[in-house]
Structure formats: structure tokens, C-alpha cells
Coordinates of C-alpha atoms in Angstrom, one line a residue:
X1 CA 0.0 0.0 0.0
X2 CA 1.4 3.7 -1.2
X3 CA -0.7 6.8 -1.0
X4 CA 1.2 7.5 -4.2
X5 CA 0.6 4.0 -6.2
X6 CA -2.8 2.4 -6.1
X7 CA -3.1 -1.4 -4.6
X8 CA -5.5 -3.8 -5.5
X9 CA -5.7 -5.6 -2.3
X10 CA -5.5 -5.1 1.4
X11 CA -2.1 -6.3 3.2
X12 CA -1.3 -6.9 6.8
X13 CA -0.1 -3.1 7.8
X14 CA -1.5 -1.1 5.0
X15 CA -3.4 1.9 6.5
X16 CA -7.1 1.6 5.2
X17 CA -10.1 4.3 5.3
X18 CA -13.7 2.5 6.9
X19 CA -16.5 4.4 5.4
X20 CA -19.7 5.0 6.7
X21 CA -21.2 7.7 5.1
X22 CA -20.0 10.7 3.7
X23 CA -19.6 12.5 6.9
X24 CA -18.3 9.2 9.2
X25 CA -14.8 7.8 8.4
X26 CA -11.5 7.2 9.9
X27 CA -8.4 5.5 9.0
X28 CA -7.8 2.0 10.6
X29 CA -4.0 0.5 10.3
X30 CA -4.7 -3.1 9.4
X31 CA -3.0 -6.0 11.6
X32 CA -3.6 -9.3 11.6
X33 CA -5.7 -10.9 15.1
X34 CA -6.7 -7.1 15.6
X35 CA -10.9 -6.1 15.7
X36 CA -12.0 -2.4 15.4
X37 CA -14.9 -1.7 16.7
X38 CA -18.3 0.3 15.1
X39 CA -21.6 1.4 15.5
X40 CA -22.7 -1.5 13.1
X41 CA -20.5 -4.0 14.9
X42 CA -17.2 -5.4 15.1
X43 CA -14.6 -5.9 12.2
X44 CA -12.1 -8.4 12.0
X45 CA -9.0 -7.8 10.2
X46 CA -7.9 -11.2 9.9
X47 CA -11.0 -12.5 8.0
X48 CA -13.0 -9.2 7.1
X49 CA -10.1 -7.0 5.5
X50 CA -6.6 -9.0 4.7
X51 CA -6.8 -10.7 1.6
X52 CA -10.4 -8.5 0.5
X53 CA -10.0 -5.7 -2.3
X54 CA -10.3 -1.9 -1.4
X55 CA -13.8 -1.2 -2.1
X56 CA -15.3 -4.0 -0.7
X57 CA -18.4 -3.9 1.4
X58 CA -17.8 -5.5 4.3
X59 CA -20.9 -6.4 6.9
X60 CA -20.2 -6.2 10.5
X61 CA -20.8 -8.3 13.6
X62 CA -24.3 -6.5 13.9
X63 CA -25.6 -7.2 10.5
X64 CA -24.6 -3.6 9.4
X65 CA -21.9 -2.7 6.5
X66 CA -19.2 -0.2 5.9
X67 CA -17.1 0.1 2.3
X68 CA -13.3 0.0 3.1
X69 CA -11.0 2.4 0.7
X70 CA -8.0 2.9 -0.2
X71 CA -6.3 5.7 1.3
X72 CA -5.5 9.4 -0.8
X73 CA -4.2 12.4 0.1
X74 CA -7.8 13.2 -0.2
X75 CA -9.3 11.1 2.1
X76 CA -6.0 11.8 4.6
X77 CA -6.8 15.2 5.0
X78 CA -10.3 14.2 6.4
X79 CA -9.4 11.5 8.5
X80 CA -5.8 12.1 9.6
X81 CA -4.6 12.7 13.6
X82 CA -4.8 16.2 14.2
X83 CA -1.4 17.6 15.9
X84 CA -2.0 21.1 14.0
X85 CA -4.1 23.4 12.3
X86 CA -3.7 21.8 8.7
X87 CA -4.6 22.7 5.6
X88 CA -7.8 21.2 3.5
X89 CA -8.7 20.4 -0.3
X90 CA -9.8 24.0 -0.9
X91 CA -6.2 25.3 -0.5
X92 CA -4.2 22.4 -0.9
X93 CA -5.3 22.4 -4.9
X94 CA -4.7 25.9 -5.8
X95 CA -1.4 25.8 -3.9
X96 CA -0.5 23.0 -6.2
X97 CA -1.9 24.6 -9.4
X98 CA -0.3 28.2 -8.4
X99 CA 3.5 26.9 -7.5
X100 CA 3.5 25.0 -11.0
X101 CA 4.1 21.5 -9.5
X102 CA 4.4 18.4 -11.6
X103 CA 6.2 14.7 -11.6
X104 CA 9.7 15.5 -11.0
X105 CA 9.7 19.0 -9.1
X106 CA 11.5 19.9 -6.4
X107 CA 10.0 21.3 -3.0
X108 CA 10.5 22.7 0.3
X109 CA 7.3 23.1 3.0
X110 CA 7.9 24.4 6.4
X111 CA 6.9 23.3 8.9
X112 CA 5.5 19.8 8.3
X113 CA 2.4 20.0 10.8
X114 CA 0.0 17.3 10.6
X115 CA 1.1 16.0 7.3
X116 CA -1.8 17.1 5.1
X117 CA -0.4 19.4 2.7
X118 CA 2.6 17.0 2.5
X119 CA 0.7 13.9 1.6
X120 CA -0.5 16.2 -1.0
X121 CA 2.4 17.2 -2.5
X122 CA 4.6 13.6 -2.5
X123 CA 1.4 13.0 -4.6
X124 CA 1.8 15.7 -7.0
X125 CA 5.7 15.1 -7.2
X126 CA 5.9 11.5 -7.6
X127 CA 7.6 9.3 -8.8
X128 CA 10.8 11.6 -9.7
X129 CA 10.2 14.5 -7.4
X130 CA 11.4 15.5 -3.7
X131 CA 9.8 16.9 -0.9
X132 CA 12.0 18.7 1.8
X133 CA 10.3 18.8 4.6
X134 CA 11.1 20.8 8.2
X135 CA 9.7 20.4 11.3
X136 CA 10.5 22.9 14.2
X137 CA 8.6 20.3 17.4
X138 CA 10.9 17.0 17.5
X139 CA 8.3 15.0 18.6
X140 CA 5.7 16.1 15.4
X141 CA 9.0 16.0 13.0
X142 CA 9.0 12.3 14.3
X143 CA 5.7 11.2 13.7
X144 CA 5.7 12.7 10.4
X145 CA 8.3 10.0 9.3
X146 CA 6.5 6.9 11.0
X147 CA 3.9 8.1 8.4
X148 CA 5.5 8.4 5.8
X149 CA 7.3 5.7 6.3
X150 CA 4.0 3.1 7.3
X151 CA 2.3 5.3 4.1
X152 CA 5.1 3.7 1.4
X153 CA 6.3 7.0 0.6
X154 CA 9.2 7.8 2.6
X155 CA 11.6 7.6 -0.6
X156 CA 9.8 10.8 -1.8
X157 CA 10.2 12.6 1.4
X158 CA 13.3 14.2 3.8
X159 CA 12.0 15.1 7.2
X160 CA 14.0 17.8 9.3
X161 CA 13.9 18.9 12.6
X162 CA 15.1 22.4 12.6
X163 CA 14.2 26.2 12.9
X164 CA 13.6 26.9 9.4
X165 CA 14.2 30.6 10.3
X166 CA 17.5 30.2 11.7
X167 CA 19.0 26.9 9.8
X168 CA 16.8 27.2 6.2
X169 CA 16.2 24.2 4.3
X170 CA 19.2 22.6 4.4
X171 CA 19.3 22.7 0.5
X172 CA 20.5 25.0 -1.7
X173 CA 19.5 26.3 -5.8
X174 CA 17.4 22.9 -6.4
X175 CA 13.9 23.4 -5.2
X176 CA 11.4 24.4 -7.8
X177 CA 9.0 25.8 -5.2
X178 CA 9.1 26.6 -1.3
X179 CA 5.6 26.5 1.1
X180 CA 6.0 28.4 4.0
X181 CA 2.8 27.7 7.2
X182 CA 5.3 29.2 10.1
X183 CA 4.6 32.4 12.4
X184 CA 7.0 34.5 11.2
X185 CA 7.2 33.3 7.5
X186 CA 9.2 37.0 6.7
X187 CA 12.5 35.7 8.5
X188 CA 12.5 32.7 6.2
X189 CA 12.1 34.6 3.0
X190 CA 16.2 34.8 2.8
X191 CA 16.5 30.6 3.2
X192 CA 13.5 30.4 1.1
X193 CA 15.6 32.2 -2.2
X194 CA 18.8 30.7 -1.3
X195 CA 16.8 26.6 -1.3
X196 CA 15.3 27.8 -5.0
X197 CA 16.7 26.6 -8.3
X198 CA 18.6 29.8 -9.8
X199 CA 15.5 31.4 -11.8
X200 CA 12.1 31.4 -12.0
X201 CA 11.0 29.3 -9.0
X202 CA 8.1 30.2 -6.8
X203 CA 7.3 30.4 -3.2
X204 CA 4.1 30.8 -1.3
X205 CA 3.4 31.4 2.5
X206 CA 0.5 30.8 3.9
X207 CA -1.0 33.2 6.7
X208 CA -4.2 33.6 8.9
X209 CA -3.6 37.4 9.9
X210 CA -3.0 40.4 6.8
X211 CA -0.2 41.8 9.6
X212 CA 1.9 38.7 8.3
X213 CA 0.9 39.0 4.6
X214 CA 2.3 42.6 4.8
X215 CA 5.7 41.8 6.7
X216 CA 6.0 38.5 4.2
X217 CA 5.9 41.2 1.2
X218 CA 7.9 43.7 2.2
X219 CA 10.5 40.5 2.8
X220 CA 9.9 39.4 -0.6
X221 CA 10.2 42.6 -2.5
X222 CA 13.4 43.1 0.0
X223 CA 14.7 39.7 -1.6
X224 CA 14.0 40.6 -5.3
X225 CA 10.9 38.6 -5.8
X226 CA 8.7 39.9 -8.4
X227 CA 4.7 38.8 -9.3
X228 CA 3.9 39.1 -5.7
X229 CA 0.0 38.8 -4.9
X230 CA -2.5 38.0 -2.3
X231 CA -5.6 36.0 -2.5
X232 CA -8.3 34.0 -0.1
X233 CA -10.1 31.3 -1.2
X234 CA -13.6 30.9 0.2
X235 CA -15.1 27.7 -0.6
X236 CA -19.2 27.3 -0.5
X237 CA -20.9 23.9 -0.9
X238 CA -24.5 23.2 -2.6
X239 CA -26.6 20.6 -1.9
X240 CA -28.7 19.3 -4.8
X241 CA -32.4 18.2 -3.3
X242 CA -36.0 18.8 -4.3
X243 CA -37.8 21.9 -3.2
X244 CA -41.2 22.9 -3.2
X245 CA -42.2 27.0 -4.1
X246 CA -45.7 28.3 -4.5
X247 CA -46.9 29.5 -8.0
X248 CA -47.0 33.4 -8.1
X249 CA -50.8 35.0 -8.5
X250 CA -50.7 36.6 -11.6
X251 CA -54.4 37.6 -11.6
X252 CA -57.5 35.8 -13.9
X253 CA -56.1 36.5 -17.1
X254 CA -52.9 34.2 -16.3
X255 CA -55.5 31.5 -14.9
X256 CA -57.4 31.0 -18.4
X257 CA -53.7 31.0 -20.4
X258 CA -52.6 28.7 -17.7
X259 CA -56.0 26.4 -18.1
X260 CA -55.9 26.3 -21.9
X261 CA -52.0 25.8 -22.4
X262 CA -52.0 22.9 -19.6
X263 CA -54.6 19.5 -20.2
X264 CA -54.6 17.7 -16.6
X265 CA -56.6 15.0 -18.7
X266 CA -54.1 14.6 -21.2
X267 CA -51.8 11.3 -19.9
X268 CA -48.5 13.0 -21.0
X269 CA -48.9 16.2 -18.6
X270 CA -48.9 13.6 -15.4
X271 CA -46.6 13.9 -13.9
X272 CA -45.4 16.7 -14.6
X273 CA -44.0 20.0 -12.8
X274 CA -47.7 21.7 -14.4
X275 CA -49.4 18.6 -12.5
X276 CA -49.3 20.6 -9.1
X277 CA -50.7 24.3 -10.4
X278 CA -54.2 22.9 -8.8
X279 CA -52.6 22.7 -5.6
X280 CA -50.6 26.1 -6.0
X281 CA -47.1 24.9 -5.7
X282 CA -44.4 23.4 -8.2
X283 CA -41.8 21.1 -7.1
X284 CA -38.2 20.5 -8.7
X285 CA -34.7 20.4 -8.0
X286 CA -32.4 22.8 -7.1
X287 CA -28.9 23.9 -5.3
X288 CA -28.8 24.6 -2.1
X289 CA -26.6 26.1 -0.1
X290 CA -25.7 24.9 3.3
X291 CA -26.9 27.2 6.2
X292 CA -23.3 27.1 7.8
X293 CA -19.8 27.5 5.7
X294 CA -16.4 27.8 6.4
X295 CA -15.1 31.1 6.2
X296 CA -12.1 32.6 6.6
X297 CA -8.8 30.1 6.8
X298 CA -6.4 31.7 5.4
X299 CA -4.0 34.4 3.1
X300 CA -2.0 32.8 0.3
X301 CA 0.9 35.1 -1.1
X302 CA 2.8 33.8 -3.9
X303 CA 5.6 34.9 -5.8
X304 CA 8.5 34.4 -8.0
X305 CA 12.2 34.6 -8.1
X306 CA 13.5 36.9 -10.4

């Protein structure tokens, strides 16, 4: 199992995502003569997942059933062990869109966090590509190799445990782009240029408060970058579902167009939206939005070195 090469079947230590529903999953490392437990019942690793394909629908000791999937950077993101604030889809793709990233590239991220923009880019980079990766907290910079390492893609990834502020990168004119998620991203701007290829590579930091974005641009127009600009992705989510509205009055005159142009009689008209004018309403679907969103997450500033 690799979250970077798809596997058809599950293995004893693969890390595997139970599914629920859309809104109900975790990520379950599979070992033989282990059980995880659910709300539908018990699952048995040794007889319910080793040896099954990912996809399969697998019943539980109740009776109920849950689909077992294989794991993505995707899927990671909503189901990994929080030790940060990370990052989700919404930024993580134009991040990856916006520093130019393709099989091969080069990269640096600071600091390494929870892992989910990582798992992200090892994707995006792979099979030829490198991720540098440093991690300020010893302890986080640790577990972020046990995953990488239980995830199959720890040939794709260099973990370091260091201040990126005072120590950089600990590379130098090879990275095609640099992510910066740190408090002070400004004092890292200097490392940041000195860790990118000679011309043209790009850099972005990532920042909740517009006090950083300021001090990160003034550092980056300090350090010759050029095409430096700002921008906040809000993301809003639709649900598709049937609604009911009434029909407007439109006075008598719209009633006797209505009556002649629409036959209730007629077999074809059942049915139909026009079916429910007698009763003053119309039903069909529509998008939705939800009554709650996620605002505000962050401030991405990219640019490029001259």
C-alpha cells in the first residue's frame, strides 16, 4: 500500500479508510488478530479485510456494513490525527496549481504539521520529485516519518527537525518551489531564495492574519521577488435536493392562459412540474446552499524569483 501508487488488495499493515457515510470515516492500520470496533458491529482484520479488495463492502458483527478504501491524500486530509491546524482540499489544490508543481519538481514546506499538505504534494511530485520537509517540534518532526514511512512514501520525502528561520532548508539552488505555514514566515524569506533553483521558481506562505501577509511582502520585494500577490479562497458547498415554491398569483387573465396551455386530462402532462398548479405549488430540484460555511482560513501570497 502507497498513498502515491494504487493497490489492489489489502495487506497486513496497510493503513485503510472505513466508510460510513460521507460524513463518518476514519483510518484504521490493518494487523492481523486485531478487531476495530463500530456502531454496526465489530470488524475483524484477519477475516473481514486482509486478503479482500479496497472497495469491498464488508458487513459487521451487527448485521450492518461499511465500504473499506483505499487511502488518498484526499481522504487523509479528512481522517488524519490532528497535531495542527492543517490545511484542506480548498487550499491544498490551488497551492499545487499556483506553484506549478508536476512529476519531477523539487520542493520545500515548512513546517510539516499534521502531514496534510505533505501527503498532497509527495502525490503531485511523484515518482521523480522530492519533498524537503522541516519540522521545528521534535516530537511532530517524528511522527511525520512513522507516516511516511508506514504510508510507502518515505523515498519521496526528507524530514528535518530544525528552525527553518535560523538553519533554512538545508538545500541549496534545487527546489522548484518553497511552502512556508510558520509564524513569522518574513525571517525565512532569505532561506526560502537561497533553497530555490537559480531562476524562476516560486514560493508561497501561507498566513491567517493580513499583519503577516504585509511583513511577508515587504521581505519578498526586500529579496527581489517579483509577481507578488494575495488571495483568499472561500469555498461554499450546494446541496442538490428537491424543493417545493408556490406559483405566483398573476391575476385571472394568467389562470385561463394557464388552463388552456396545460390539459390535466391529457396522460402525458402527469406527472409533470404543471401537474401541481391545482394545488398552487411546483416542485423540482435545485442547489442549495448549506446554512453554515467555512469562512475565513487563510491568506496565500505567492511569488516568483527573479
Amino acid at each position: 500500500m502507497s498513498f502515491v501508487e494504487y493497490g489492489d488488495t489489502i495487506k497486513d499493515g496497510d493503513t485503510a479508510i472505513v466508510f460510513l457515510g460521507h460524513e463518518s470515516m476514519f483510518p484504521v492500520k490493518v494487523q492481523h488478530g486485531t478487531v476495530t470496533q463500530t456502531k454496526y458491529g465489530v470488524i475483524r482484520h484477519s477475516t473481514d479485510l486482509i486478503g479482500k479488495k479496497y472497495g469491498s463492502k464488508v458487513t459487521c458483527s451487527k448485521g450492518g456494513w461499511v465500504f473499506v478504501l483505499h487511502p488518498t491524500p484526499e481522504l487523509w486530509t479528512m481522517n488524519l490525527p490532528h497535531r495542527t491546524q492543517i490545511l484542506y482540499s480548498t487550499d491544498i489544490s490551488i497551492i499545487t496549481m499556483m506553484l506549478e508543481l508536476k512529476p519531477g519538481s523539487i520542493v520545500c514546506e515548512s513546517g510539516t504539521g499534521s502531514g496534510s499538505l505533505s501527503h498532497a504534494l509527495i502525490r503531485t511530485v511523484a515518482p521523480t520529485g522530492h519533498l524537503y520537509t522541516v519540522e521545528f517540534h521534535q516530537q511532530r518532526a517524528e511522527k511525520a516519518r512513522e507516516e511516511f514511512r508506514e504510508h510507502g512514501v518515505e523515498h519521496l520525502v526528507t524530514v528535518t527537525n530544525q528552525d527553518v528561520c535560523k538553519n533554512g532548508f538545508g538545500v541549496s539552488n534545487i527546489a522548484d518551489a518553497v511552502f512556508l505555514d510558520i509564524p513569522s514566515p518574513w525571517e525565512a524569506i532569505g532561506h526560502a531564495k537561497s533553497a530555490l533553483k537559480a531562476e524562476g521558481g516560486r514560493i508561497c506562505s501561507f498566513s491567517p492574519c493580513i499583519e503577516q501577509v504585509q511583513r511577508t511582502c515587504l521581505a519578498m520585494e526586500e529579496y527581489g521577488f517579483t509577481e507578488i500577490n494575495t488571495l483568499e479562497i472561500l469555498l461554499r458547498v450546494y446541496n442538490v435536493r428537491t424543493i417545493s415554491l408556490q406559483i405566483p398569483d398573476l391575476g385571472k387573465a394568467a389562470e385561463d392562459n394557464s388552463s388552456t396551455a396545460f390539459d390535466s386530462s391529457n396522460p402525458s402532462n402527469q406527472g409533470s412540474p404543471c401537474a401541481n398548479l391545482q394545488q398552487g405549488t411546483v416542485q423540482f430540484k435545485s442547489g442549495v446552499p448549506l446554512r453554515e460555511m467555512v469562512g475565513h482560513t487563510g491568506y496565500l501570497t505567492f511569488a516568483t524569483k527573479s
